């Protein structure tokens, strides 16, 4: 959400602006130039003053909290959740396997832990430009249906566990299911920055590092 506040000697007027909307639903319509400046401020994640139409406006941006969606509740997820929460990500872990989707396995619990198939619950998970998804089961029965849903959404990052050979086979399966090359190219695979990681904890560091890198590069590109 963007809060646009007009400042003058007589009054202070507040208007909430949807960064994705066209402004037609506003009770107090804003000048087109101001809406454009406000949306650019939102993309850059920078609150600012602007002078438009002879008036002074303060634009305050409230981006959504970053959300890490983790498919698979194995050892990597157990190591990844505390790193993500330390960086203020909301965390959702989804796994249909009850032996893994057990809250007792997580010393630092995710915000949401769902013992369900991804295709059953992802349609109810709000997806926005601050969503980041990692697929960690290494099981096509779980990961592929999740990818079909996620790759049609405007989330910022999708990464999937597996070697280059594994990803080549994944690409063939997804093409057969009707996804196009551009959608599949969005997948970061092998997942994570190349740190030479070996242990689950090290791999988790490489994954969250890649997520942060993608997030910051998007912000810098917006500027």
PDB file of C-alpha atoms in Angstrom:
ATOM      1  CA  UNK A   1       0.000   0.000   0.000  1.00  0.00           C
ATOM      2  CA  UNK A   2       1.087   3.605  -0.626  1.00  0.00           C
ATOM      3  CA  UNK A   3      -0.031   6.403   1.681  1.00  0.00           C
ATOM      4  CA  UNK A   4      -0.136   9.739  -0.150  1.00  0.00           C
ATOM      5  CA  UNK A   5      -0.503  12.786   2.080  1.00  0.00           C
ATOM      6  CA  UNK A   6      -1.119  16.300   0.822  1.00  0.00           C
ATOM      7  CA  UNK A   7       0.464  18.998   2.977  1.00  0.00           C
ATOM      8  CA  UNK A   8      -0.558  22.656   2.932  1.00  0.00           C
ATOM      9  CA  UNK A   9      -1.470  25.426   5.367  1.00  0.00           C
ATOM     10  CA  UNK A  10      -5.165  24.546   5.454  1.00  0.00           C
ATOM     11  CA  UNK A  11      -5.444  20.774   5.704  1.00  0.00           C
ATOM     12  CA  UNK A  12      -3.770  17.428   5.565  1.00  0.00           C
ATOM     13  CA  UNK A  13      -5.425  14.938   3.191  1.00  0.00           C
ATOM     14  CA  UNK A  14      -4.620  11.244   3.157  1.00  0.00           C
ATOM     15  CA  UNK A  15      -5.172   8.875   0.261  1.00  0.00           C
ATOM     16  CA  UNK A  16      -4.364   5.165   0.151  1.00  0.00           C
ATOM     17  CA  UNK A  17      -3.183   4.011  -3.248  1.00  0.00           C
ATOM     18  CA  UNK A  18      -3.009   0.436  -4.485  1.00  0.00           C
ATOM     19  CA  UNK A  19       0.373   0.131  -6.273  1.00  0.00           C
ATOM     20  CA  UNK A  20      -1.188  -2.285  -8.779  1.00  0.00           C
ATOM     21  CA  UNK A  21      -4.465  -0.435  -9.375  1.00  0.00           C
ATOM     22  CA  UNK A  22      -5.331   2.279 -11.869  1.00  0.00           C
ATOM     23  CA  UNK A  23      -6.624   4.715  -9.273  1.00  0.00           C
ATOM     24  CA  UNK A  24     -10.234   4.480 -10.426  1.00  0.00           C
ATOM     25  CA  UNK A  25     -11.379   3.281  -7.013  1.00  0.00           C
ATOM     26  CA  UNK A  26      -9.944   6.241  -5.116  1.00  0.00           C
ATOM     27  CA  UNK A  27     -12.372   8.376  -3.149  1.00  0.00           C
ATOM     28  CA  UNK A  28     -10.109  11.367  -3.764  1.00  0.00           C
ATOM     29  CA  UNK A  29      -8.507  10.878  -7.188  1.00  0.00           C
ATOM     30  CA  UNK A  30      -4.849  11.823  -7.447  1.00  0.00           C
ATOM     31  CA  UNK A  31      -3.179  13.554 -10.396  1.00  0.00           C
ATOM     32  CA  UNK A  32      -1.793  11.049 -12.897  1.00  0.00           C
ATOM     33  CA  UNK A  33       1.719  12.449 -12.442  1.00  0.00           C
ATOM     34  CA  UNK A  34       1.508  11.916  -8.686  1.00  0.00           C
ATOM     35  CA  UNK A  35       0.251   8.348  -9.092  1.00  0.00           C
ATOM     36  CA  UNK A  36       3.215   7.639 -11.365  1.00  0.00           C
ATOM     37  CA  UNK A  37       5.695   9.093  -8.863  1.00  0.00           C
ATOM     38  CA  UNK A  38       4.051   7.158  -6.029  1.00  0.00           C
ATOM     39  CA  UNK A  39       4.272   3.843  -7.847  1.00  0.00           C
ATOM     40  CA  UNK A  40       7.914   4.454  -8.721  1.00  0.00           C
ATOM     41  CA  UNK A  41       8.572   5.198  -5.043  1.00  0.00           C
ATOM     42  CA  UNK A  42       6.879   1.897  -4.183  1.00  0.00           C
ATOM     43  CA  UNK A  43       9.034  -0.025  -6.653  1.00  0.00           C
ATOM     44  CA  UNK A  44      12.149   1.585  -5.177  1.00  0.00           C
ATOM     45  CA  UNK A  45      10.870   1.073  -1.615  1.00  0.00           C
ATOM     46  CA  UNK A  46      11.696   4.711  -0.777  1.00  0.00           C
ATOM     47  CA  UNK A  47       9.308   7.164   0.919  1.00  0.00           C
ATOM     48  CA  UNK A  48       9.730  10.722  -0.378  1.00  0.00           C
ATOM     49  CA  UNK A  49       8.382  14.247  -0.818  1.00  0.00           C
ATOM     50  CA  UNK A  50       7.020  15.347  -4.184  1.00  0.00           C
ATOM     51  CA  UNK A  51       5.769  18.650  -5.587  1.00  0.00           C
ATOM     52  CA  UNK A  52       2.922  18.160  -8.031  1.00  0.00           C
ATOM     53  CA  UNK A  53       0.265  20.592  -9.238  1.00  0.00           C
ATOM     54  CA  UNK A  54       1.550  23.400  -7.045  1.00  0.00           C
ATOM     55  CA  UNK A  55       1.124  21.294  -3.907  1.00  0.00           C
ATOM     56  CA  UNK A  56       3.475  19.334  -1.691  1.00  0.00           C
ATOM     57  CA  UNK A  57       2.866  15.644  -1.096  1.00  0.00           C
ATOM     58  CA  UNK A  58       4.487  13.072   1.154  1.00  0.00           C
ATOM     59  CA  UNK A  59       4.552   9.576  -0.296  1.00  0.00           C
ATOM     60  CA  UNK A  60       5.009   6.802   2.256  1.00  0.00           C
ATOM     61  CA  UNK A  61       5.377   3.240   1.003  1.00  0.00           C
ATOM     62  CA  UNK A  62       4.354   0.116   2.897  1.00  0.00           C
ATOM     63  CA  UNK A  63       5.575  -2.898   0.922  1.00  0.00           C
ATOM     64  CA  UNK A  64       4.356  -6.355   1.921  1.00  0.00           C
ATOM     65  CA  UNK A  65       6.529  -8.351   4.283  1.00  0.00           C
ATOM     66  CA  UNK A  66       8.771 -10.729   2.302  1.00  0.00           C
ATOM     67  CA  UNK A  67       7.369 -14.248   2.311  1.00  0.00           C
ATOM     68  CA  UNK A  68       9.439 -17.406   1.839  1.00  0.00           C
ATOM     69  CA  UNK A  69       7.369 -20.383   0.681  1.00  0.00           C
ATOM     70  CA  UNK A  70       9.211 -23.651   1.265  1.00  0.00           C
ATOM     71  CA  UNK A  71       8.018 -26.835  -0.427  1.00  0.00           C
ATOM     72  CA  UNK A  72       9.408 -29.717   1.594  1.00  0.00           C
ATOM     73  CA  UNK A  73      10.033 -29.999   5.333  1.00  0.00           C
ATOM     74  CA  UNK A  74      13.270 -31.985   5.328  1.00  0.00           C
ATOM     75  CA  UNK A  75      16.653 -31.198   6.874  1.00  0.00           C
ATOM     76  CA  UNK A  76      17.239 -28.234   4.555  1.00  0.00           C
ATOM     77  CA  UNK A  77      13.981 -26.614   5.604  1.00  0.00           C
ATOM     78  CA  UNK A  78      14.797 -27.041   9.286  1.00  0.00           C
ATOM     79  CA  UNK A  79      18.062 -25.174   8.673  1.00  0.00           C
ATOM     80  CA  UNK A  80      16.514 -22.571   6.345  1.00  0.00           C
ATOM     81  CA  UNK A  81      13.594 -21.390   8.486  1.00  0.00           C
ATOM     82  CA  UNK A  82      15.659 -19.699  11.240  1.00  0.00           C
ATOM     83  CA  UNK A  83      17.816 -17.910   8.668  1.00  0.00           C
ATOM     84  CA  UNK A  84      14.735 -16.600   6.878  1.00  0.00           C
ATOM     85  CA  UNK A  85      13.040 -15.500  10.083  1.00  0.00           C
ATOM     86  CA  UNK A  86      16.215 -13.735  11.218  1.00  0.00           C
ATOM     87  CA  UNK A  87      15.919 -11.684   8.014  1.00  0.00           C
ATOM     88  CA  UNK A  88      12.239 -10.908   8.755  1.00  0.00           C
ATOM     89  CA  UNK A  89      10.742 -13.221   6.144  1.00  0.00           C
ATOM     90  CA  UNK A  90       7.371 -14.737   6.816  1.00  0.00           C
ATOM     91  CA  UNK A  91       7.825 -18.491   6.384  1.00  0.00           C
ATOM     92  CA  UNK A  92       5.376 -21.086   5.100  1.00  0.00           C
ATOM     93  CA  UNK A  93       6.458 -24.732   4.890  1.00  0.00           C
ATOM     94  CA  UNK A  94       4.335 -27.200   2.898  1.00  0.00           C
ATOM     95  CA  UNK A  95       4.878 -30.956   2.813  1.00  0.00           C
ATOM     96  CA  UNK A  96       2.363 -33.804   2.359  1.00  0.00           C
ATOM     97  CA  UNK A  97       4.659 -36.228   4.189  1.00  0.00           C
ATOM     98  CA  UNK A  98       3.614 -36.327   7.819  1.00  0.00           C
ATOM     99  CA  UNK A  99       6.944 -37.672   9.018  1.00  0.00           C
ATOM    100  CA  UNK A 100       8.578 -34.413   7.833  1.00  0.00           C
ATOM    101  CA  UNK A 101       5.754 -31.900   8.384  1.00  0.00           C
ATOM    102  CA  UNK A 102       6.053 -32.360  12.136  1.00  0.00           C
ATOM    103  CA  UNK A 103       6.398 -29.209  14.266  1.00  0.00           C
ATOM    104  CA  UNK A 104       8.634 -31.078  16.715  1.00  0.00           C
ATOM    105  CA  UNK A 105      11.337 -31.235  14.034  1.00  0.00           C
ATOM    106  CA  UNK A 106      11.664 -27.444  13.902  1.00  0.00           C
ATOM    107  CA  UNK A 107      13.640 -25.849  16.776  1.00  0.00           C
ATOM    108  CA  UNK A 108      12.594 -22.524  15.204  1.00  0.00           C
ATOM    109  CA  UNK A 109       9.030 -23.038  13.964  1.00  0.00           C
ATOM    110  CA  UNK A 110       7.866 -21.618  10.638  1.00  0.00           C
ATOM    111  CA  UNK A 111       4.985 -19.158  10.726  1.00  0.00           C
ATOM    112  CA  UNK A 112       2.845 -21.747   8.944  1.00  0.00           C
ATOM    113  CA  UNK A 113       3.456 -25.511   8.636  1.00  0.00           C
ATOM    114  CA  UNK A 114       1.040 -27.381   6.357  1.00  0.00           C
ATOM    115  CA  UNK A 115       0.911 -31.164   6.092  1.00  0.00           C
ATOM    116  CA  UNK A 116      -0.810 -31.091   2.699  1.00  0.00           C
ATOM    117  CA  UNK A 117      -0.034 -31.410  -0.993  1.00  0.00           C
ATOM    118  CA  UNK A 118       1.144 -28.075  -2.450  1.00  0.00           C
ATOM    119  CA  UNK A 119      -1.523 -28.023  -5.155  1.00  0.00           C
ATOM    120  CA  UNK A 120      -4.191 -28.246  -2.462  1.00  0.00           C
ATOM    121  CA  UNK A 121      -3.054 -25.160  -0.564  1.00  0.00           C
ATOM    122  CA  UNK A 122      -1.042 -22.888  -2.854  1.00  0.00           C
ATOM    123  CA  UNK A 123      -4.206 -21.532  -4.458  1.00  0.00           C
ATOM    124  CA  UNK A 124      -5.094 -20.095  -1.048  1.00  0.00           C
ATOM    125  CA  UNK A 125      -1.657 -18.582  -0.346  1.00  0.00           C
ATOM    126  CA  UNK A 126      -1.534 -14.869  -1.314  1.00  0.00           C
ATOM    127  CA  UNK A 127       1.197 -14.453  -3.932  1.00  0.00           C
ATOM    128  CA  UNK A 128       2.763 -11.026  -4.465  1.00  0.00           C
ATOM    129  CA  UNK A 129       5.997  -9.486  -5.703  1.00  0.00           C
ATOM    130  CA  UNK A 130       7.706 -10.072  -2.341  1.00  0.00           C
ATOM    131  CA  UNK A 131       7.134 -13.847  -2.398  1.00  0.00           C
ATOM    132  CA  UNK A 132      10.076 -16.211  -2.810  1.00  0.00           C
ATOM    133  CA  UNK A 133       9.606 -19.958  -3.272  1.00  0.00           C
ATOM    134  CA  UNK A 134      12.072 -22.801  -2.798  1.00  0.00           C
ATOM    135  CA  UNK A 135      11.324 -26.405  -3.703  1.00  0.00           C
ATOM    136  CA  UNK A 136      13.390 -28.834  -1.663  1.00  0.00           C
ATOM    137  CA  UNK A 137      11.781 -32.285  -1.763  1.00  0.00           C
ATOM    138  CA  UNK A 138      13.641 -33.613  -4.827  1.00  0.00           C
ATOM    139  CA  UNK A 139      10.387 -35.476  -5.553  1.00  0.00           C
ATOM    140  CA  UNK A 140       8.607 -34.673  -8.849  1.00  0.00           C
ATOM    141  CA  UNK A 141       5.251 -35.775  -7.426  1.00  0.00           C
ATOM    142  CA  UNK A 142       5.477 -32.913  -4.927  1.00  0.00           C
ATOM    143  CA  UNK A 143       7.638 -30.299  -6.645  1.00  0.00           C
ATOM    144  CA  UNK A 144       6.252 -30.368 -10.200  1.00  0.00           C
ATOM    145  CA  UNK A 145       2.597 -29.533  -9.364  1.00  0.00           C
ATOM    146  CA  UNK A 146       3.851 -26.736  -7.104  1.00  0.00           C
ATOM    147  CA  UNK A 147       5.990 -25.355  -9.932  1.00  0.00           C
ATOM    148  CA  UNK A 148       3.023 -25.401 -12.323  1.00  0.00           C
ATOM    149  CA  UNK A 149       1.163 -23.110  -9.926  1.00  0.00           C
ATOM    150  CA  UNK A 150       4.046 -20.907  -8.796  1.00  0.00           C
ATOM    151  CA  UNK A 151       5.470 -20.197 -12.247  1.00  0.00           C
ATOM    152  CA  UNK A 152       2.180 -18.639 -13.311  1.00  0.00           C
ATOM    153  CA  UNK A 153       2.317 -16.189 -10.398  1.00  0.00           C
ATOM    154  CA  UNK A 154       4.140 -12.828 -10.027  1.00  0.00           C
ATOM    155  CA  UNK A 155       6.484 -13.957  -7.267  1.00  0.00           C
ATOM    156  CA  UNK A 156      10.061 -12.678  -7.215  1.00  0.00           C
ATOM    157  CA  UNK A 157      12.029 -15.914  -7.105  1.00  0.00           C
ATOM    158  CA  UNK A 158      11.646 -19.659  -7.618  1.00  0.00           C
ATOM    159  CA  UNK A 159      14.494 -22.032  -6.803  1.00  0.00           C
ATOM    160  CA  UNK A 160      14.528 -25.822  -7.004  1.00  0.00           C
ATOM    161  CA  UNK A 161      16.869 -28.402  -5.517  1.00  0.00           C
ATOM    162  CA  UNK A 162      18.674 -30.747  -7.873  1.00  0.00           C
ATOM    163  CA  UNK A 163      21.662 -31.129 -10.162  1.00  0.00           C
ATOM    164  CA  UNK A 164      21.802 -29.842 -13.720  1.00  0.00           C
ATOM    165  CA  UNK A 165      20.836 -33.305 -14.961  1.00  0.00           C
ATOM    166  CA  UNK A 166      17.896 -33.368 -12.542  1.00  0.00           C
ATOM    167  CA  UNK A 167      16.793 -29.953 -13.735  1.00  0.00           C
ATOM    168  CA  UNK A 168      17.064 -31.009 -17.389  1.00  0.00           C
ATOM    169  CA  UNK A 169      14.628 -33.843 -16.691  1.00  0.00           C
ATOM    170  CA  UNK A 170      12.412 -31.434 -14.728  1.00  0.00           C
ATOM    171  CA  UNK A 171      12.382 -29.071 -17.709  1.00  0.00           C
ATOM    172  CA  UNK A 172      11.203 -31.860 -20.016  1.00  0.00           C
ATOM    173  CA  UNK A 173       8.399 -32.811 -17.626  1.00  0.00           C
ATOM    174  CA  UNK A 174       7.211 -29.219 -17.253  1.00  0.00           C
ATOM    175  CA  UNK A 175       7.262 -28.653 -21.016  1.00  0.00           C
ATOM    176  CA  UNK A 176       5.101 -31.748 -21.430  1.00  0.00           C
ATOM    177  CA  UNK A 177       2.665 -30.286 -18.894  1.00  0.00           C
ATOM    178  CA  UNK A 178       2.292 -27.137 -20.996  1.00  0.00           C
ATOM    179  CA  UNK A 179       4.654 -24.648 -19.379  1.00  0.00           C
ATOM    180  CA  UNK A 180       6.722 -22.566 -21.775  1.00  0.00           C
ATOM    181  CA  UNK A 181      10.472 -21.981 -21.867  1.00  0.00           C
ATOM    182  CA  UNK A 182      10.222 -18.481 -20.408  1.00  0.00           C
ATOM    183  CA  UNK A 183       8.339 -19.766 -17.369  1.00  0.00           C
ATOM    184  CA  UNK A 184      10.786 -22.614 -16.782  1.00  0.00           C
ATOM    185  CA  UNK A 185      13.756 -20.268 -17.192  1.00  0.00           C
ATOM    186  CA  UNK A 186      12.575 -18.461 -14.055  1.00  0.00           C
ATOM    187  CA  UNK A 187      13.685 -21.449 -11.952  1.00  0.00           C
ATOM    188  CA  UNK A 188      17.041 -21.023 -10.211  1.00  0.00           C
ATOM    189  CA  UNK A 189      18.527 -24.502 -10.513  1.00  0.00           C
ATOM    190  CA  UNK A 190      20.779 -25.756  -9.112  1.00  0.00           C
ATOM    191  CA  UNK A 191      19.429 -23.708  -6.229  1.00  0.00           C
ATOM    192  CA  UNK A 192      21.572 -21.344  -4.144  1.00  0.00           C
ATOM    193  CA  UNK A 193      24.743 -19.333  -4.672  1.00  0.00           C
ATOM    194  CA  UNK A 194      27.792 -21.392  -5.560  1.00  0.00           C
ATOM    195  CA  UNK A 195      29.511 -21.406  -2.161  1.00  0.00           C
ATOM    196  CA  UNK A 196      30.774 -24.966  -2.346  1.00  0.00           C
ATOM    197  CA  UNK A 197      28.203 -25.823   0.328  1.00  0.00           C
ATOM    198  CA  UNK A 198      28.015 -29.439   1.548  1.00  0.00           C
ATOM    199  CA  UNK A 199      26.019 -29.673   4.783  1.00  0.00           C
ATOM    200  CA  UNK A 200      22.299 -28.849   5.095  1.00  0.00           C
ATOM    201  CA  UNK A 201      23.219 -25.741   7.079  1.00  0.00           C
ATOM    202  CA  UNK A 202      25.678 -24.550   4.429  1.00  0.00           C
ATOM    203  CA  UNK A 203      23.203 -25.224   1.622  1.00  0.00           C
ATOM    204  CA  UNK A 204      20.551 -23.283   3.559  1.00  0.00           C
ATOM    205  CA  UNK A 205      22.971 -20.341   3.760  1.00  0.00           C
ATOM    206  CA  UNK A 206      23.549 -20.505   0.005  1.00  0.00           C
ATOM    207  CA  UNK A 207      19.790 -20.550  -0.645  1.00  0.00           C
ATOM    208  CA  UNK A 208      18.909 -17.608   1.584  1.00  0.00           C
ATOM    209  CA  UNK A 209      21.898 -15.710   0.160  1.00  0.00           C
ATOM    210  CA  UNK A 210      20.519 -16.172  -3.353  1.00  0.00           C
ATOM    211  CA  UNK A 211      17.075 -15.044  -2.218  1.00  0.00           C
ATOM    212  CA  UNK A 212      18.551 -11.903  -0.632  1.00  0.00           C
ATOM    213  CA  UNK A 213      20.660 -11.268  -3.737  1.00  0.00           C
ATOM    214  CA  UNK A 214      17.565 -11.497  -5.953  1.00  0.00           C
ATOM    215  CA  UNK A 215      15.603  -9.244  -3.627  1.00  0.00           C
ATOM    216  CA  UNK A 216      18.256  -6.528  -3.487  1.00  0.00           C
ATOM    217  CA  UNK A 217      18.977  -6.639  -7.210  1.00  0.00           C
ATOM    218  CA  UNK A 218      15.247  -6.176  -7.923  1.00  0.00           C
ATOM    219  CA  UNK A 219      15.219  -3.133  -5.643  1.00  0.00           C
ATOM    220  CA  UNK A 220      18.341  -1.696  -7.280  1.00  0.00           C
ATOM    221  CA  UNK A 221      16.936  -2.328 -10.770  1.00  0.00           C
ATOM    222  CA  UNK A 222      13.759  -0.450  -9.839  1.00  0.00           C
ATOM    223  CA  UNK A 223      15.878   2.596  -9.058  1.00  0.00           C
TER     224      UNK A 223
END
